[in-house]
Amino acid sequence: MAINGHVTNELGALLRDGFARPRAEEYLSILKEEIEPPKTSEKGTFEDGMFDPDYCAWAHSYGFFAKEAYVYDLDEANKDDYMSDYDYHRVWPLNAWQRIWINDKLTLKYMMQGSSLDAYLPDYYYYSTPQGPLPLYGSGARPGDKAFLDTLRAVGEFACKPCNGSRTVGFHKLAWHDGDYFIDNRPSSADGVMSFLHANPNFVFTEFLHPSAQMAKISPVINNLRIMVFNPSGVEPVIGASYFRIAMDAGTDDSKSNYRYPANGDCGNYNVWFDWKTGRFGRGTILYANRVVDAPRSPDTGVLAEGVLEGWQEVCDMVLEMSERLNPLEYLGYDVCISDKGPKVIEINSHSGSKYLQYFQPFYKDDFLRGYFRDKVEAIEAMDEDQIRRRNALVR
């Protein structure tokens, strides 16, 4: 809700402005963390002094998180080029109830089974339940702890992650190599592996992916190509934004994820521009919470992160075809790994974070993106009180 051009930051005002309650609470919690960093947090904390108080307050007054404002180099001259965090949280959910199809990794896998698109998802072997490992349909795996270990030995590696997690939280690697078990590349035992499984219910255990030869030169850790697809009509999906995320500070440890929550001054992410129209990529940049550092070469390997992505047209065709199959969903954030077995969709996000996308493509500087998002904001602003109350009550 604007007051003299500035937004209000009180829960009641956000709800009256059309926020779903969980998104309003999340938005306010981030503002609070930036102003008064807590002492401890499971997801990390912002360090005291990371953000200039005056700049932080100015960014907040226009609905931007400080951690985004620093990355955009936001000021009075360019602030209208970017969709604010206020409005981006307010328009959630852009998808109808069918968003549950992609919010859960196991459901997404089953949505693609029986189609040619299933080849673009990793092989899925097991799902962990409180009762033990459940072999997944089509995997050929058998039930029981012993069968789980047998399958691990047969395939060599599992990627393990929460079925409906986010931000790579909970990602792990299980492996069998030369007669030994490993958890996150550290020696373990059969009992250790089974203890891990039973301690982590609601995990999926899938094929572990390695980067293609082209991408492995830049980083030995699997990459992530984020591609945003828009399909408001249900029959004409289009790509609207994209970027590469490549591991940083992982070295050769492929059990590390390619994303780190930027909670302190030394924690950043290595992102690379990608043009889905030509397949070109480059302009590598390390994005911290409070600064941007140009890095055309990978911080880990020193290799220039620049070129034309091999097989880029197949990637684009694949996400568009998959979006047609999922056509009740109009806003899909694909996480595609360029692997040595071709492109693989790790997950599809129903409401991807906008920070890194807007760093390379400010939403309001692009005609299509500006029209799409402003239409969504205006539709909320035109709602009556009953419609607003229904939006407030949305929970997932």
Short mmCIF file of C-alpha atoms in Angstrom, two decimals, residues 176-358:
data_model
loop_
_atom_site.label_atom_id
_atom_site.label_comp_id
_atom_site.label_asym_id
_atom_site.label_seq_id
_atom_site.Cartn_x
_atom_site.Cartn_y
_atom_site.Cartn_z
CA TRP A 176 29.82 -46.65 -3.07
CA HIS A 177 33.33 -46.77 -4.47
CA ASP A 178 36.08 -49.41 -4.35
CA GLY A 179 34.30 -51.35 -1.64
CA ASP A 180 33.56 -48.40 0.65
CA TYR A 181 30.51 -46.28 1.42
CA PHE A 182 30.62 -42.49 1.49
CA ILE A 183 28.31 -39.74 2.74
CA ASP A 184 29.12 -36.36 1.19
CA ASN A 185 32.46 -37.81 0.03
CA ARG A 186 33.44 -38.75 3.59
CA PRO A 187 34.00 -42.44 4.44
CA SER A 188 31.07 -44.16 6.10
CA SER A 189 29.65 -47.67 6.51
CA ALA A 190 26.51 -49.57 5.60
CA ASP A 191 25.11 -48.78 9.05
CA GLY A 192 26.03 -45.12 8.60
CA VAL A 193 24.22 -44.94 5.26
CA MET A 194 21.10 -46.57 6.69
CA SER A 195 21.20 -44.28 9.72
CA PHE A 196 21.30 -41.34 7.32
CA LEU A 197 18.28 -42.68 5.41
CA HIS A 198 16.19 -43.31 8.51
CA ALA A 199 17.10 -39.89 9.93
CA ASN A 200 15.82 -38.16 6.79
CA PRO A 201 12.21 -39.06 5.98
CA ASN A 202 10.54 -37.40 2.98
CA PHE A 203 13.78 -37.46 0.96
CA VAL A 204 14.09 -38.63 -2.63
CA PHE A 205 17.15 -40.63 -3.71
CA THR A 206 17.92 -40.07 -7.37
CA GLU A 207 20.57 -40.33 -10.03
CA PHE A 208 23.62 -38.21 -9.16
CA LEU A 209 24.47 -35.89 -12.03
CA HIS A 210 27.85 -34.73 -13.31
CA PRO A 211 28.39 -31.74 -15.60
CA SER A 212 28.89 -32.03 -19.34
CA ALA A 213 32.44 -31.88 -20.66
CA GLN A 214 31.94 -28.23 -21.65
CA MET A 215 30.61 -27.21 -18.23
CA ALA A 216 33.01 -29.42 -16.23
CA LYS A 217 35.90 -27.31 -17.46
CA ILE A 218 34.33 -24.36 -15.63
CA SER A 219 33.32 -26.30 -12.51
CA PRO A 220 33.33 -30.01 -11.58
CA VAL A 221 30.17 -29.42 -9.50
CA ILE A 222 26.86 -29.71 -11.32
CA ASN A 223 25.57 -26.40 -12.66
CA ASN A 224 22.09 -24.91 -12.66
CA LEU A 225 20.50 -23.11 -15.58
CA ARG A 226 17.42 -21.21 -14.36
CA ILE A 227 14.90 -20.64 -17.15
CA MET A 228 11.64 -18.79 -16.54
CA VAL A 229 8.73 -19.85 -18.73
CA PHE A 230 5.46 -17.90 -18.94
CA ASN A 231 2.29 -19.54 -20.26
CA PRO A 232 -0.74 -17.40 -19.30
CA SER A 233 -2.80 -18.66 -22.26
CA GLY A 234 -1.95 -22.29 -21.54
CA VAL A 235 -1.03 -22.96 -25.17
CA GLU A 236 1.74 -20.50 -26.03
CA PRO A 237 4.61 -20.83 -23.53
CA VAL A 238 7.48 -18.39 -23.91
CA ILE A 239 10.83 -17.98 -22.18
CA GLY A 240 11.17 -14.64 -20.44
CA ALA A 241 14.36 -14.69 -18.37
CA SER A 242 17.33 -16.90 -17.51
CA TYR A 243 20.78 -17.16 -15.95
CA PHE A 244 23.40 -19.75 -15.03
CA ARG A 245 24.35 -20.52 -11.45
CA ILE A 246 27.75 -22.17 -11.07
CA ALA A 247 29.31 -23.47 -7.87
CA MET A 248 31.65 -21.25 -5.88
CA ASP A 249 34.03 -22.25 -3.09
CA ALA A 250 33.24 -25.93 -3.66
CA GLY A 251 36.63 -26.87 -5.08
CA THR A 252 36.36 -30.43 -6.41
CA ASP A 253 33.83 -31.55 -3.78
CA ASP A 254 30.84 -32.48 -5.94
CA SER A 255 28.68 -33.11 -2.88
CA LYS A 256 28.51 -29.35 -2.41
CA SER A 257 25.52 -27.46 -3.76
CA ASN A 258 25.82 -24.62 -6.28
CA TYR A 259 23.95 -22.15 -4.06
CA ARG A 260 24.73 -20.61 -0.68
CA TYR A 261 22.40 -18.36 1.27
CA PRO A 262 24.22 -14.97 1.31
CA ALA A 263 24.07 -14.49 5.06
CA ASN A 264 27.46 -12.89 5.67
CA GLY A 265 29.94 -10.67 3.92
CA ASP A 266 32.05 -13.54 2.60
CA CYS A 267 29.18 -15.66 1.26
CA GLY A 268 28.32 -15.07 -2.39
CA ASN A 269 27.05 -16.86 -5.46
CA TYR A 270 28.64 -17.11 -8.88
CA ASN A 271 26.11 -16.29 -11.58
CA VAL A 272 26.54 -16.06 -15.32
CA TRP A 273 24.34 -14.36 -17.91
CA PHE A 274 22.64 -16.68 -20.43
CA ASP A 275 20.85 -15.64 -23.62
CA TRP A 276 18.21 -18.28 -24.45
CA LYS A 277 17.81 -16.79 -27.94
CA THR A 278 21.39 -17.52 -29.01
CA GLY A 279 22.76 -19.92 -26.40
CA ARG A 280 25.54 -17.52 -25.48
CA PHE A 281 26.67 -17.19 -21.88
CA GLY A 282 29.19 -14.99 -20.09
CA ARG A 283 29.49 -11.88 -17.87
CA GLY A 284 30.28 -13.95 -14.80
CA THR A 285 29.58 -12.11 -11.55
CA ILE A 286 29.87 -12.89 -7.86
CA LEU A 287 26.80 -11.52 -6.11
CA TYR A 288 27.14 -10.98 -2.38
CA ALA A 289 24.46 -9.63 -0.06
CA ASN A 290 25.98 -6.15 -0.10
CA ARG A 291 28.21 -5.92 -3.17
CA VAL A 292 28.87 -7.19 -6.69
CA VAL A 293 32.23 -8.38 -8.03
CA ASP A 294 32.90 -8.93 -11.74
CA ALA A 295 34.32 -12.42 -12.26
CA PRO A 296 34.49 -13.51 -15.91
CA ARG A 297 36.48 -16.57 -14.77
CA SER A 298 35.25 -19.20 -12.33
CA PRO A 299 36.49 -18.36 -8.82
CA ASP A 300 37.20 -22.07 -8.28
CA THR A 301 38.92 -23.14 -11.51
CA GLY A 302 40.00 -19.87 -13.14
CA VAL A 303 38.38 -21.01 -16.40
CA LEU A 304 36.59 -18.36 -18.47
CA ALA A 305 32.82 -18.89 -18.07
CA GLU A 306 31.95 -17.77 -21.57
CA GLY A 307 30.86 -19.32 -24.85
CA VAL A 308 27.88 -20.90 -26.58
CA LEU A 309 26.12 -23.63 -24.64
CA GLU A 310 26.22 -26.95 -26.46
CA GLY A 311 22.71 -28.22 -27.12
CA TRP A 312 21.06 -24.98 -25.99
CA GLN A 313 18.21 -25.31 -28.50
CA GLU A 314 17.28 -28.71 -27.08
CA VAL A 315 17.12 -27.15 -23.62
CA CYS A 316 14.77 -24.40 -24.79
CA ASP A 317 12.56 -26.79 -26.76
CA MET A 318 12.38 -29.13 -23.77
CA VAL A 319 11.22 -26.54 -21.23
CA LEU A 320 8.60 -25.23 -23.65
CA GLU A 321 7.25 -28.72 -24.35
CA MET A 322 7.20 -29.55 -20.64
CA SER A 323 5.33 -26.31 -19.98
CA GLU A 324 2.69 -27.32 -22.53
CA ARG A 325 2.22 -30.60 -20.67
CA LEU A 326 1.86 -28.65 -17.41
CA ASN A 327 -0.30 -26.00 -19.05
CA PRO A 328 -2.56 -25.13 -16.08
CA LEU A 329 0.65 -23.59 -14.68
CA GLU A 330 1.49 -20.21 -16.14
CA TYR A 331 4.71 -19.37 -14.28
CA LEU A 332 7.47 -21.98 -14.15
CA GLY A 333 11.03 -21.57 -12.95
CA TYR A 334 13.05 -24.46 -14.36
CA ASP A 335 16.30 -25.58 -12.75
CA VAL A 336 18.09 -27.39 -15.56
CA CYS A 337 21.44 -29.12 -15.10
CA ILE A 338 23.63 -29.45 -18.18
CA SER A 339 24.92 -32.93 -17.45
CA ASP A 340 27.11 -35.48 -19.19
CA LYS A 341 23.85 -37.27 -20.05
CA GLY A 342 22.22 -34.18 -21.53
CA PRO A 343 19.94 -31.57 -19.96
CA LYS A 344 18.13 -32.72 -16.81
CA VAL A 345 15.37 -30.89 -14.94
CA ILE A 346 16.10 -31.04 -11.23
CA GLU A 347 12.99 -29.15 -10.20
CA ILE A 348 10.49 -26.53 -11.31
CA ASN A 349 9.82 -23.60 -9.00
CA SER A 350 6.34 -22.14 -8.73
CA HIS A 351 7.63 -18.74 -7.55
CA SER A 352 11.35 -18.45 -8.21
CA GLY A 353 13.35 -15.79 -6.44
CA SER A 354 13.68 -12.69 -8.61
CA LYS A 355 17.02 -11.29 -7.39
CA TYR A 356 19.41 -13.04 -9.79
CA LEU A 357 16.96 -12.97 -12.68
CA GLN A 358 16.55 -9.20 -12.35
#
